[in-house]
Coordinates of C-alpha atoms in Angstrom, one line a residue:
Chain A
M24 CA -56.4 17.8 86.7
S25 CA -58.8 15.5 85.0
N26 CA -58.2 11.8 85.3
N27 CA -59.4 11.4 81.8
L28 CA -56.3 13.1 80.4
C29 CA -53.9 10.9 78.4
G30 CA -50.2 10.8 79.1
L31 CA -47.2 10.8 76.8
L32 CA -43.6 10.8 77.9
S33 CA -41.1 11.6 75.2
A34 CA -37.3 11.7 75.4
T35 CA -34.3 13.2 73.6
F36 CA -30.6 13.9 74.2
H37 CA -28.9 17.2 74.2
E38 CA -25.2 17.7 73.7
A39 CA -23.1 20.8 74.5
G40 CA -22.3 23.0 71.6
C41 CA -25.6 22.5 69.8
E42 CA -28.5 24.8 69.1
H43 CA -31.5 22.7 70.1
L44 CA -35.1 23.8 69.8
V45 CA -38.1 21.6 70.6
E46 CA -41.6 22.2 69.2
L47 CA -43.9 21.2 72.0
I48 CA -46.9 21.1 69.7
H49 CA -46.1 20.1 66.2
Q50 CA -49.8 19.8 65.1
R51 CA -50.7 23.5 65.3
D52 CA -54.1 24.7 64.1
A53 CA -55.1 28.1 62.8
H54 CA -56.9 29.0 66.0
A55 CA -54.2 27.7 68.3
R56 CA -56.7 25.5 70.2
R57 CA -54.3 22.6 70.2
R58 CA -52.6 22.9 73.5
L59 CA -51.3 20.3 75.9
A60 CA -53.0 20.2 79.3
S61 CA -49.6 20.2 81.0
I62 CA -46.0 19.5 80.3
D63 CA -43.0 18.9 82.6
V64 CA -39.4 18.8 81.5
A65 CA -36.6 16.9 83.3
V66 CA -32.9 16.7 82.6
Y67 CA -30.7 13.8 83.7
A68 CA -27.0 13.1 83.7
A69 CA -25.6 9.8 82.3
D70 CA -25.6 8.3 85.8
G71 CA -29.3 9.1 86.2
A72 CA -28.8 12.1 88.5
A73 CA -31.7 14.6 88.2
L74 CA -30.1 17.9 87.1
H75 CA -33.3 19.9 86.5
Q76 CA -37.0 19.5 86.7
A77 CA -39.6 22.1 85.8
T78 CA -43.2 22.6 84.7
L79 CA -43.5 24.4 81.4
D80 CA -46.2 26.7 80.3
P81 CA -48.3 24.4 78.0
R82 CA -49.1 27.5 75.8
L83 CA -45.4 27.5 74.7
D84 CA -44.9 26.5 71.1
V85 CA -41.2 26.0 71.2
I86 CA -38.6 25.7 74.0
D87 CA -34.9 26.5 73.7
L88 CA -33.5 23.3 75.0
A89 CA -29.9 24.5 74.7
A90 CA -30.7 27.5 76.8
L91 CA -32.5 25.4 79.4
V92 CA -29.5 23.0 79.8
A93 CA -27.1 25.9 79.8
G94 CA -28.9 27.2 82.9
I95 CA -27.8 24.1 84.8
P96 CA -24.6 24.6 86.8
S97 CA -21.7 22.7 85.2
P98 CA -23.9 20.7 82.8
P99 CA -22.4 17.5 81.5
R100 CA -21.5 17.1 77.8
R101 CA -24.6 15.2 77.1
V102 CA -27.9 14.9 79.0
L103 CA -31.1 12.9 78.7
V104 CA -34.2 15.2 78.5
T105 CA -37.8 14.0 79.1
F106 CA -41.0 15.7 78.3
D107 CA -43.9 14.5 80.4
A108 CA -47.2 15.7 78.8
R109 CA -50.8 15.3 79.6
Y110 CA -53.3 15.9 76.8
D111 CA -57.0 15.6 76.0
E112 CA -57.5 13.0 73.3
R113 CA -60.5 15.0 72.0
I114 CA -57.9 17.7 71.1
F115 CA -55.2 15.3 69.9
P116 CA -57.1 12.2 68.6
Y117 CA -53.9 10.8 67.3
R118 CA -51.4 12.0 69.9
P119 CA -49.3 15.1 70.3
H120 CA -45.8 15.1 68.8
H121 CA -42.8 17.0 69.8
Y122 CA -40.3 17.8 67.1
G123 CA -36.7 18.8 67.5
Y124 CA -34.3 21.0 65.6
V125 CA -30.6 20.5 66.3
H126 CA -27.5 22.0 64.8
R127 CA -23.9 22.3 65.9
R128 CA -23.2 26.0 66.5
G129 CA -21.0 27.1 63.6
G130 CA -21.4 23.7 62.0
R131 CA -21.1 23.4 58.2
G132 CA -23.8 20.8 57.9
A133 CA -27.5 21.2 57.6
P134 CA -29.6 21.5 60.7
L135 CA -31.4 18.2 61.7
Y136 CA -35.1 18.1 62.2
Y137 CA -36.4 15.0 64.0
A138 CA -39.4 13.5 65.8
V139 CA -38.8 13.3 69.5
S140 CA -39.0 9.7 70.6
A141 CA -42.3 8.8 72.3
V142 CA -41.3 6.3 75.0
L143 CA -44.2 6.0 77.3
G144 CA -47.8 6.2 76.2
G145 CA -49.5 7.4 73.1
V146 CA -51.9 4.4 73.2
P147 CA -50.3 2.6 70.2
D148 CA -53.3 0.5 69.5
R149 CA -55.5 3.5 68.9
I150 CA -53.1 4.8 66.3
G151 CA -52.4 1.5 64.7
A152 CA -48.7 1.4 65.8
T153 CA -48.9 -2.2 67.1
N154 CA -45.5 -3.5 66.1
I155 CA -43.4 -4.8 68.9
N156 CA -41.5 -1.6 69.9
N157 CA -38.8 -2.9 72.2
F158 CA -37.1 -4.5 69.1
E159 CA -35.9 -1.8 66.8
S160 CA -33.7 -1.7 63.8
Y161 CA -31.9 0.8 61.5
L162 CA -30.5 0.2 58.0
F163 CA -27.5 2.2 56.9
M164 CA -27.1 3.6 53.4
P165 CA -23.9 2.4 51.5
K166 CA -22.6 6.0 51.4
T167 CA -23.0 8.3 54.3
A168 CA -21.8 11.7 55.4
A169 CA -21.1 10.4 58.8
G170 CA -17.6 9.2 59.8
T171 CA -18.9 7.5 62.9
H172 CA -22.1 6.0 64.0
S173 CA -23.6 5.2 67.4
V174 CA -26.8 4.6 69.2
L175 CA -27.9 6.7 72.2
L176 CA -30.0 4.7 74.7
G177 CA -31.8 6.0 77.8
N178 CA -34.0 4.3 80.3
V179 CA -36.9 6.5 81.4
A180 CA -38.3 3.9 83.9
R181 CA -38.8 4.9 87.6
F182 CA -37.7 1.7 89.2
A183 CA -36.6 -1.0 86.8
P184 CA -33.2 -1.4 85.1
S185 CA -33.3 -2.4 81.4
P186 CA -31.0 -4.9 79.9
I187 CA -30.4 -3.9 76.3
E188 CA -28.7 -5.8 73.5
V189 CA -27.2 -3.9 70.5
I190 CA -26.6 -6.1 67.5
T191 CA -24.6 -4.9 64.5
Y192 CA -24.4 -6.5 61.0
H193 CA -21.3 -5.9 58.9
G194 CA -21.9 -8.0 55.8
R195 CA -22.1 -11.6 57.1
T196 CA -20.6 -10.7 60.5
R197 CA -23.1 -10.4 63.3
S198 CA -21.8 -8.9 66.6
S199 CA -23.6 -8.0 69.7
S200 CA -22.9 -6.1 72.9
A201 CA -25.0 -5.7 76.0
V202 CA -25.6 -2.9 78.4
T203 CA -27.9 -2.6 81.4
L204 CA -29.2 0.8 82.1
A205 CA -30.5 1.8 85.6
P206 CA -33.5 4.1 85.7
K207 CA -32.9 7.5 84.1
T208 CA -29.4 6.6 83.0
H209 CA -28.1 6.7 79.5
A210 CA -25.3 5.5 77.3
E211 CA -23.8 5.9 73.9
I212 CA -22.8 2.7 72.1
D213 CA -20.3 3.1 69.3
L214 CA -20.9 1.2 66.1
P215 CA -17.8 0.3 64.2
A216 CA -17.9 1.5 60.5
E217 CA -16.2 -1.8 59.4
R218 CA -15.7 -5.3 60.7
D219 CA -14.0 -8.2 59.0
G220 CA -13.9 -6.1 55.8
G221 CA -17.7 -5.5 55.8
R222 CA -19.3 -2.2 56.2
L223 CA -21.9 -1.4 58.8
E224 CA -25.2 -2.3 57.3
R225 CA -27.7 -2.7 60.1
V226 CA -28.1 -2.3 63.8
E227 CA -30.8 -3.8 66.1
V228 CA -31.7 -2.7 69.6
K229 CA -33.5 -5.2 71.8
S230 CA -34.6 -4.3 75.3
A231 CA -36.8 -5.8 77.9
F232 CA -39.2 -2.8 77.5
R233 CA -39.2 0.3 75.4
V234 CA -36.3 2.7 76.0
A235 CA -35.4 6.0 74.4
S236 CA -33.2 5.2 71.4
Y237 CA -31.6 7.3 68.7
I238 CA -29.3 6.5 65.9
V239 CA -26.5 9.1 65.7
G240 CA -24.0 9.9 62.9
R241 CA -21.1 12.4 63.3
R242 CA -18.5 13.8 61.0
A243 CA -15.2 12.1 61.8
E244 CA -13.1 15.3 62.2
S245 CA -15.5 17.6 64.0
E246 CA -18.0 15.2 65.5
E247 CA -20.8 17.4 64.1
L248 CA -24.1 15.6 64.1
V249 CA -25.2 14.7 60.6
L250 CA -27.7 12.1 61.6
F251 CA -30.0 12.0 64.6
D252 CA -33.1 9.9 64.2
H253 CA -35.2 7.2 65.9
L254 CA -34.9 3.6 65.0
F255 CA -37.7 1.7 63.5
T256 CA -39.9 -1.0 65.1
Y257 CA -39.0 -4.5 64.3
A258 CA -41.4 -6.2 62.0
R259 CA -41.1 -9.4 59.9
Chain B
M5 CA -39.3 -4.9 101.0
T6 CA -41.5 -1.9 100.2
D7 CA -39.3 0.8 101.6
M8 CA -38.6 2.0 98.1
L9 CA -42.3 2.4 97.5
A10 CA -43.1 4.3 100.7
G11 CA -42.6 7.7 99.1
V12 CA -44.2 6.9 95.8
P13 CA -47.5 8.8 95.5
D14 CA -50.7 7.0 94.5
S15 CA -51.2 9.6 91.8
L16 CA -48.0 8.6 89.9
L17 CA -49.0 7.6 86.4
L18 CA -47.6 4.1 85.8
C19 CA -49.1 3.0 82.5
Y20 CA -49.4 6.0 80.1
C21 CA -51.6 3.9 77.7
T22 CA -54.2 2.5 80.1
K23 CA -53.9 5.4 82.6
L24 CA -53.1 3.0 85.5
T25 CA -51.7 4.8 88.5
V26 CA -49.6 3.4 91.3
G27 CA -52.6 3.9 93.5
D28 CA -54.7 1.7 91.2
L29 CA -52.1 -1.0 91.3
R30 CA -51.8 -0.8 95.1
A31 CA -55.6 -1.1 95.5
A32 CA -55.8 -4.0 93.0
C33 CA -53.0 -5.9 94.8
R34 CA -54.7 -5.3 98.2
R35 CA -57.9 -6.8 96.7
D36 CA -55.9 -9.6 95.1
D37 CA -57.6 -8.5 91.9
W38 CA -54.9 -7.9 89.3
P39 CA -55.5 -6.8 86.6
P40 CA -58.6 -4.7 87.4
A41 CA -61.3 -4.5 84.7
G42 CA -60.3 -2.3 81.8
K43 CA -56.6 -2.4 82.7
E44 CA -55.8 -5.8 81.2
R45 CA -53.5 -4.3 78.6
T46 CA -51.3 -2.5 81.1
G47 CA -47.7 -3.0 80.0
K48 CA -48.6 -4.5 76.7
L49 CA -49.1 -1.5 74.5
C50 CA -46.1 0.8 74.4
T51 CA -44.3 -1.6 76.7
G52 CA -42.4 1.3 78.3
C53 CA -43.9 0.7 81.7
L54 CA -43.5 -3.0 81.6
G55 CA -40.3 -3.1 83.7
D56 CA -41.8 -0.8 86.4
L57 CA -45.1 -2.8 86.4
N58 CA -43.3 -6.1 87.0
Y59 CA -41.1 -4.5 89.7
L60 CA -44.1 -3.0 91.5
L61 CA -46.1 -6.2 91.2
R62 CA -43.3 -8.2 92.8
Q63 CA -43.0 -5.6 95.6
L64 CA -46.7 -5.2 96.3
A65 CA -47.3 -9.0 96.2
A66 CA -45.1 -9.2 99.2
E67 CA -47.1 -6.6 101.2
P68 CA -49.3 -8.0 104.0
R69 CA -53.0 -7.8 103.2

């Protein structure tokens, strides 16, 4: 394989009971010339154990992530999934994007369509995305369909643990919690809806280096996902 | 010190932004020439490899030259 190929490693989370499709190539063209050079998928348990690794056909448009995970013997309730792509920057002058579609089977809510978080690569300076990306934040609407919120965090590094601080703002109350994730491990950090009488207004995630992070909202009674989105890079 | 690195292939892509491989890093450390020309922004762009880069630099700096 050419040494001139660019790399992009994206990551998402899959939970049991969900339909979950991932578009490997979001930017299709009429002649279907936009193909990745290669793409590998890997699935990890919360403790970092590698559950599945495979090379995908880069001609695939969409993979059924739920079916892939269902093929793993006794899969855990939630897994971290990485997509390790190589691409020619002449074909993807910006960078390729993977997009996900997730919906609780039999759920009453709308399906969620989201951009799979690009964790490693993508040459941010080439695309103008030069904000510090290991400080991220998310602002919550005053009214939300979610009964509970959390952040999902995953460390895709090969060797290095990542200390991560999760800071919440409820009105004037600032609280923080810390977690250290070993390579390929992940964790869900619950965000209280209220604290000291104030509602959850903002969350910040600060890590030593970029990690996979998603903000998650669930219905209180059914835990159905109603929000699954990336955080935003911190900028003053 | 470098037992953990013994099985790591030189071809492993370390920095996805500057295309630095573990082999490139090993060679640069052997030459005492870090960062090599054109790879100065390793770890500073998407920052995702920064932890691994610092870990490997510490490990490789301890290798006999």
